[in-house]
Coordinates of C-alpha atoms and ligand atoms in Angstrom, one line a residue:
X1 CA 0.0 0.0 0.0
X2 CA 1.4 3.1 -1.0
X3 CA 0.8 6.8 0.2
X4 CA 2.1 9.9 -1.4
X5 CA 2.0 13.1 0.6
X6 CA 3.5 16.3 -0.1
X7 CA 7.0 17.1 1.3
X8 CA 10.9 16.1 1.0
X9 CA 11.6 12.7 1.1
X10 CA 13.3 12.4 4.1
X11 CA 14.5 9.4 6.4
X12 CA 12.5 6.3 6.4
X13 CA 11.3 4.5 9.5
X14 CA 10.1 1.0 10.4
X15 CA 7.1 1.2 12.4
X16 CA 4.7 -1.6 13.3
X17 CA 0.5 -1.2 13.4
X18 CA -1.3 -2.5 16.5
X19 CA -4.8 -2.7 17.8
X20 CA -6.1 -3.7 21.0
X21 CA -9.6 -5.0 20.3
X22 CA -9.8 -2.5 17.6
X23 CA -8.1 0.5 19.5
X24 CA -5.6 0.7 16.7
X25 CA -1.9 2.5 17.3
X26 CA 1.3 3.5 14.9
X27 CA 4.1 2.0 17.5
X28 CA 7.8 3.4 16.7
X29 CA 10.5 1.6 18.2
X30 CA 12.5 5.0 19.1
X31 CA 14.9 3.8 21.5
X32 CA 18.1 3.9 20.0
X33 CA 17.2 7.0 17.4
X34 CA 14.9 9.7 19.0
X35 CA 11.8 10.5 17.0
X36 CA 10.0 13.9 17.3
X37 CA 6.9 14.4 15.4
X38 CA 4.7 17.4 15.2
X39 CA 1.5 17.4 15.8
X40 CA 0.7 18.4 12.1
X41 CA 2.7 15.5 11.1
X42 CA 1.0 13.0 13.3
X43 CA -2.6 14.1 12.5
X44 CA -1.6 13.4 8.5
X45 CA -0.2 10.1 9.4
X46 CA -3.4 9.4 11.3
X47 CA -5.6 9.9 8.8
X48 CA -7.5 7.4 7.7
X49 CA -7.8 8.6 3.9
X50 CA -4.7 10.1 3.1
X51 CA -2.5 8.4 6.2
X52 CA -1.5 5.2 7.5
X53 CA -4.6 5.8 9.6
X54 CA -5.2 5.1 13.1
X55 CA -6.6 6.3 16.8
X56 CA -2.8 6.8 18.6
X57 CA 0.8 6.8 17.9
X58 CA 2.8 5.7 20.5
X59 CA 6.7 5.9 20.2
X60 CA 8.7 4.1 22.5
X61 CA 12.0 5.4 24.0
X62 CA 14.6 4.6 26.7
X63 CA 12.9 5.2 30.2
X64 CA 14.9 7.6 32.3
X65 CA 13.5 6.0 35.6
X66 CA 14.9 2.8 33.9
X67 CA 11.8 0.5 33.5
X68 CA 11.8 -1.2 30.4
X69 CA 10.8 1.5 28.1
X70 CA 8.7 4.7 28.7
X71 CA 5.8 4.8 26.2
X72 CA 4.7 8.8 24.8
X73 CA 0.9 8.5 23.5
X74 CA -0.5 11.4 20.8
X75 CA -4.1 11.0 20.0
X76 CA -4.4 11.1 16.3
X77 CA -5.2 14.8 16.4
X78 CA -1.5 15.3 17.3
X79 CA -2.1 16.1 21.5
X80 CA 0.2 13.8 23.7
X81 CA -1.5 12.3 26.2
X82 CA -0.7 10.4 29.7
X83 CA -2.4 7.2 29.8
X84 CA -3.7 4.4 27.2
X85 CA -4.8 0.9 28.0
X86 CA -4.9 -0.6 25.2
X87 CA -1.5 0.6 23.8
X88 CA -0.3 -0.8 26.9
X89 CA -0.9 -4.0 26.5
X90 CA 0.4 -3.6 23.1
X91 CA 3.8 -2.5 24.2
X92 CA 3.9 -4.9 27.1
X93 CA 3.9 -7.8 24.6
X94 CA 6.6 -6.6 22.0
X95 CA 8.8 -5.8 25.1
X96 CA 7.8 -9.5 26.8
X97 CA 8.5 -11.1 23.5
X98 CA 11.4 -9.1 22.4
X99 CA 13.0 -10.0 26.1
X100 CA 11.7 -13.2 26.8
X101 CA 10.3 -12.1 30.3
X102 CA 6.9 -12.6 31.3
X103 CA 6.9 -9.4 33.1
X104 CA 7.7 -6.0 32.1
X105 CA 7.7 -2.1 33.0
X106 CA 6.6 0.6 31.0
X107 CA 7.2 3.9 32.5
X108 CA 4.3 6.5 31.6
X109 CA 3.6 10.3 32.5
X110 CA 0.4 8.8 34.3
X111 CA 3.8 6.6 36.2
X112 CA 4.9 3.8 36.4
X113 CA 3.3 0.6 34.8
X114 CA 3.6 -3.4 35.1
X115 CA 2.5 -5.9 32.1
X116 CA 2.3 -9.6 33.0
X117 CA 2.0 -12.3 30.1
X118 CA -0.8 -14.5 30.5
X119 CA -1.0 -18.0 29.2
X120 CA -2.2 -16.8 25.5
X121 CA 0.7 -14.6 24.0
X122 CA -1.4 -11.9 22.4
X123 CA -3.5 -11.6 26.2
X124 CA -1.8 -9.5 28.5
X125 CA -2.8 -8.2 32.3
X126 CA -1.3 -4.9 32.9
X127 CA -1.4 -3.0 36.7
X128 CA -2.7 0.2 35.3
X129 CA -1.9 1.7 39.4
X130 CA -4.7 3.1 41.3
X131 CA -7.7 5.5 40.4
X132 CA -8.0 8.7 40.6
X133 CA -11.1 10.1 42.4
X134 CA -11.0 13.3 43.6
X135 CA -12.4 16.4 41.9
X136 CA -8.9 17.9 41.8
X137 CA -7.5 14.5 39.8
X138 CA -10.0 14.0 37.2
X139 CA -9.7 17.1 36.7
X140 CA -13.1 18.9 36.9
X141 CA -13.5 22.9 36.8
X142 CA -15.2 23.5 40.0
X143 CA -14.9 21.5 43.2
X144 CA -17.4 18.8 43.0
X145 CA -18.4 16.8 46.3
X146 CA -19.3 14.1 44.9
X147 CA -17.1 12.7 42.0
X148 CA -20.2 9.9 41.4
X149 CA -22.6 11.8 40.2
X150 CA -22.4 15.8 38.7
X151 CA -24.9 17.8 38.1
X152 CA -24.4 19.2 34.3
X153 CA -26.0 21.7 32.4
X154 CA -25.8 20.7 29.1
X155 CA -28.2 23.1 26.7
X156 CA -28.7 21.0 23.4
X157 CA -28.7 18.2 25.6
X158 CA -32.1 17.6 26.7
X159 CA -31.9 13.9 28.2
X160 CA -31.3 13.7 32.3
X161 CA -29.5 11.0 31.9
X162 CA -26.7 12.8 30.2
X163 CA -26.4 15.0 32.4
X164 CA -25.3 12.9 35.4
X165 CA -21.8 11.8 35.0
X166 CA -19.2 9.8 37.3
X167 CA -16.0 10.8 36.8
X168 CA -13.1 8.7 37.4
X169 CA -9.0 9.1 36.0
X170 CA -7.0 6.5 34.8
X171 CA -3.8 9.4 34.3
X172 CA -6.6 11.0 31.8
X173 CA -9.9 11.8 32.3
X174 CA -13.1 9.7 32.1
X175 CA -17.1 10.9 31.8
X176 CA -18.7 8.0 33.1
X177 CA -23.2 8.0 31.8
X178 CA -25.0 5.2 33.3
X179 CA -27.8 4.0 30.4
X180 CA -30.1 1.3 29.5
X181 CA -29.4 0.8 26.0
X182 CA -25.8 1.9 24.8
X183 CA -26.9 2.6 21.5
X184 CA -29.9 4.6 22.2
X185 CA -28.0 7.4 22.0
X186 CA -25.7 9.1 19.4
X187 CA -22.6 9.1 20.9
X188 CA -21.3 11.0 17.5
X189 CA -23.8 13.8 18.3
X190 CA -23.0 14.0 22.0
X191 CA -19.7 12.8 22.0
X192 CA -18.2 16.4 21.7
X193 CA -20.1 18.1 23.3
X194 CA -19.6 16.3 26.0
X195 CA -15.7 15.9 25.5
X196 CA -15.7 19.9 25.8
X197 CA -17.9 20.6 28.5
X198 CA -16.8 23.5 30.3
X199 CA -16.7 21.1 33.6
X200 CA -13.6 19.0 32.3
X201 CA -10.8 21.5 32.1
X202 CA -8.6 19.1 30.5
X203 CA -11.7 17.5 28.1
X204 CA -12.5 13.9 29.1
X205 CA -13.2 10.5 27.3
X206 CA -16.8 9.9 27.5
X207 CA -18.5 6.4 27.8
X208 CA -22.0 5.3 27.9
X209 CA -22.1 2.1 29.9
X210 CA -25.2 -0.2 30.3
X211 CA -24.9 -3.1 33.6
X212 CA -26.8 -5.6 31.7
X213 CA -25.6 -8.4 33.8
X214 CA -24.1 -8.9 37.1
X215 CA -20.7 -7.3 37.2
X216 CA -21.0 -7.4 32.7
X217 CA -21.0 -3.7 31.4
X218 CA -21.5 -3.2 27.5
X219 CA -19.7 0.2 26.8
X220 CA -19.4 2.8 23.8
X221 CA -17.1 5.3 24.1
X222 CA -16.1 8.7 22.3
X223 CA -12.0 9.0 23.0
X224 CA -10.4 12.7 23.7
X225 CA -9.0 13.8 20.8
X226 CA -9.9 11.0 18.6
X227 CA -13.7 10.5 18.4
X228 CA -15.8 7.0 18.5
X229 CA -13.2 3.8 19.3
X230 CA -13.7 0.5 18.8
X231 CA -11.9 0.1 22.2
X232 CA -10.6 2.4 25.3
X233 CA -8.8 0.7 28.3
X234 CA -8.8 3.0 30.8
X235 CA -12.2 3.9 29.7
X236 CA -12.8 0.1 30.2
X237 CA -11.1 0.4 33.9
X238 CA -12.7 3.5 34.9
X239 CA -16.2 2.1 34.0
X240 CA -14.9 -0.6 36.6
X241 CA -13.9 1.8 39.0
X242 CA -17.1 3.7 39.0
X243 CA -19.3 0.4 38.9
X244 CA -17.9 -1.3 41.8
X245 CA -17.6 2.5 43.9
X246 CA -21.0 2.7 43.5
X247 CA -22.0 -0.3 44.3
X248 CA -23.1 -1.6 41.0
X249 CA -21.1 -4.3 40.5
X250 CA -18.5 -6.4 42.4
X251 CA -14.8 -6.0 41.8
X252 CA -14.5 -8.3 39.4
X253 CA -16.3 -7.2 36.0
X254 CA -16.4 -7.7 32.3
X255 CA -16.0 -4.5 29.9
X256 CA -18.0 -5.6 26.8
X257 CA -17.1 -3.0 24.1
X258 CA -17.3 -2.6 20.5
X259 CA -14.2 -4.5 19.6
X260 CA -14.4 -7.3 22.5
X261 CA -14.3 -7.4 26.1
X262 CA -11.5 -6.3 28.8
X263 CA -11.5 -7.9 32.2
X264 CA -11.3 -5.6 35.0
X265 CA -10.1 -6.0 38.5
X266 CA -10.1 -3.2 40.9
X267 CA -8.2 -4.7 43.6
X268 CA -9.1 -4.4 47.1
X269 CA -5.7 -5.2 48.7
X270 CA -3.9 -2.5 47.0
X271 CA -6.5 -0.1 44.7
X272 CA -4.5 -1.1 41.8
X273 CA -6.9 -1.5 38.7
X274 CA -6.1 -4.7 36.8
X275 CA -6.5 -4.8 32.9
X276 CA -6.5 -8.5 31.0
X277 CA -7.0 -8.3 27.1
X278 CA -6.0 -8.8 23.6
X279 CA -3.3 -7.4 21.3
X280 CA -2.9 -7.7 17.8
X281 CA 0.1 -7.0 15.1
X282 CA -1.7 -6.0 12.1
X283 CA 1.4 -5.1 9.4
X284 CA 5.3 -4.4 9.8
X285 CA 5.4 -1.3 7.6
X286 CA 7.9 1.5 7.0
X287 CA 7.1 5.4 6.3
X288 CA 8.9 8.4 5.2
X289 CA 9.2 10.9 7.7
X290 CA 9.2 13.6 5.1
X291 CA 6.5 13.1 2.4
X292 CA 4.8 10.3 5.5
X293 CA 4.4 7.9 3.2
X294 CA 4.4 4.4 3.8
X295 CA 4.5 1.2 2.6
X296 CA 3.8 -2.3 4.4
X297 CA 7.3 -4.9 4.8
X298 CA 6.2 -7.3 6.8
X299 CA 3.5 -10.0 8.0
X300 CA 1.1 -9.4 10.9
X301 CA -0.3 -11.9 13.2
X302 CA -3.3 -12.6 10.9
X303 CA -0.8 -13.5 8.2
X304 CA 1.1 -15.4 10.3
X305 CA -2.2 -17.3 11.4
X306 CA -3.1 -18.3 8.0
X307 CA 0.0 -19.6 7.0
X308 CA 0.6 -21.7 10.1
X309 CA -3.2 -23.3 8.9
X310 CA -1.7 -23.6 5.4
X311 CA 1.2 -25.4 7.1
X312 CA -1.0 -28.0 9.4
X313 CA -3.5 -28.3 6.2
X314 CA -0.7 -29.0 3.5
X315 CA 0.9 -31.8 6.3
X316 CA -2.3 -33.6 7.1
X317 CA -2.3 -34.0 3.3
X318 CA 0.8 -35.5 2.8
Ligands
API401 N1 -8.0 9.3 24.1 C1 -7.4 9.1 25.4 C2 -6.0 8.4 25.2 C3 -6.1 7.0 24.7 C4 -7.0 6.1 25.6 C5 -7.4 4.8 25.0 N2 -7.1 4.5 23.6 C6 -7.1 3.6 25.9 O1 -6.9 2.5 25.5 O2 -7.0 3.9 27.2 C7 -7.2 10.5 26.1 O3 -7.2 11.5 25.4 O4 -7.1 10.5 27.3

């Protein structure tokens, strides 16, 4: 696949394309050569016409604290951002299967985080560290009592529902709307407004969640600085977080979202929120850095899937 953008050709750069159910990332491996993007540069990559296409780019460089790498997330629309679940889990398994080790550290601005294999390669748990859950932390404008449930007044908005949030922080923000039918609502429509609301300083990631089971949530969410996801982690343990506060659920729940589910432990020995999910290698590609375009160089895990069943097929035949 080949994508011609205007600008000098410039240096060319292996990167590899992730998702985590869906949640799809550009992941640079800039550990031994620093990479610096601007934010122009990283929205043309991202998009999904012209660019390589995809919610996050996530570059991965030496960690200065010393943990196994330090991950720097943009959203798509070029901001950086401190935390992201699903890239998380992404990176956790390159660095498990580039070391052998079957537990990791990925230093983040949101701190310090752990990734543990589990006994399918492309699962991984990571310690995404405890909640945030005061006002202050989220962040929210105006000192709020009662991080559970806020009172918004959203004009255009005219359901009650909507205007009830919990608010929770994974190292980003979260708007958290209980509902009864995730998809009774046009989270494209709302989304932003939402996302901007004068009462999330910093903007937030917005989620409609819907307990349609004991301790099983189905959730749609509308990322900061991206737009609708097929997948958010820390949306997925913030949903937990604000479930089990409240007494909704237990502990121990099941995200169900677009792109598949994410099982969440909010752990009562230690408040540390524990995320288990899957990763995926989509392509091995390379890009020039000064007309961004790209072209693909390698197998993903889908290609190496089918030819491993074109293997076991063409044996059983022989
Ligand atoms: N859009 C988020 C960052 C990515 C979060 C998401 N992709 C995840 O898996 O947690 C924010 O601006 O805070």
């Amino acid at each position: 696949m080949n994508m011609m953008v205007t600008g000098m050709a410039q240096e060319r750069r292996p990167f590899l394309k992730m998702n985590g159910l869906g949640n799809d990332f550009l992941v640079w491996d800039a550990r031994e050569t620093p990479l610096r993007l601007t934010p122009d540069q990283i929205a043309k990559l991202g998009d999904r016409e012209t660019g390589v296409g995809f919610d996050q780019m996530i570059t991965v460089e030496k960690s200065p604290a010393g943990a196994d790498a330090f991950m720097r997330i943009h959203n798509c629309d070029g901001s950086q951002v401190n935390a992201c679940g699903n890239a998380t889990r992404c990176i956790g398994r390159l660095l498990m299967e580039e070391s052998g080790k079957d537990h990791v550290t990925i230093e983040t601005n949101a701190g310090l985080l752990h990734a543990y294999a589990t006994e399918d390669a492309r699962v991984v748990t990571v310690d995404m560290g405890k909640p945030r859950l005061r006002w202050d932390q989220i962040p929210l404008a105006e000192e709020f009592a009662d991080t559970r449930a806020i009172e918004l007044q959203i004009g255009p908005i005219d359901d009650p529902i909507l205007h009830t949030p919990a608010a929770v922080s994974m190292g980003n923000p979260h708007g958290i709307f209980w509902v009864s039918d995730v998809e009774a609502y046009d989270l494209s429509k709302v989304g932003p407004l939402l996302e901007h609301h004068p009462v999330f300083p910093e903007g937030a990631n917005i989620s409609l969640a819907h307990i349609f089971a004991p301790d099983e949530i189905r959730v749609k969410v509308w990322e900061r600085g991206v737009g609708l996801t097929l997948a958010c982690g820390t949306a997925a343990c913030a949903v937990g977080v604000a479930a089990a506060r409240d007494r909704k659920t237990g502990r121990k729940t099941t995200i169900h979202l677009p792109g598949g589910p994410i099982g969440i432990e909010w752990r009562e020995s230690d408040d540390h929120v524990m995320m288990t999910g899957g990763t995926e290698i989509e392509y091995e590609a390379e890009a020039d850095l000064g007309t961004l375009a790209f072209e693909k160089t390698g197998p993903g895990d889908a290609d190496q899937d089918a030819s491993a069943a074109a293997d076991l097929k063409a044996g059983a035949s022989a």
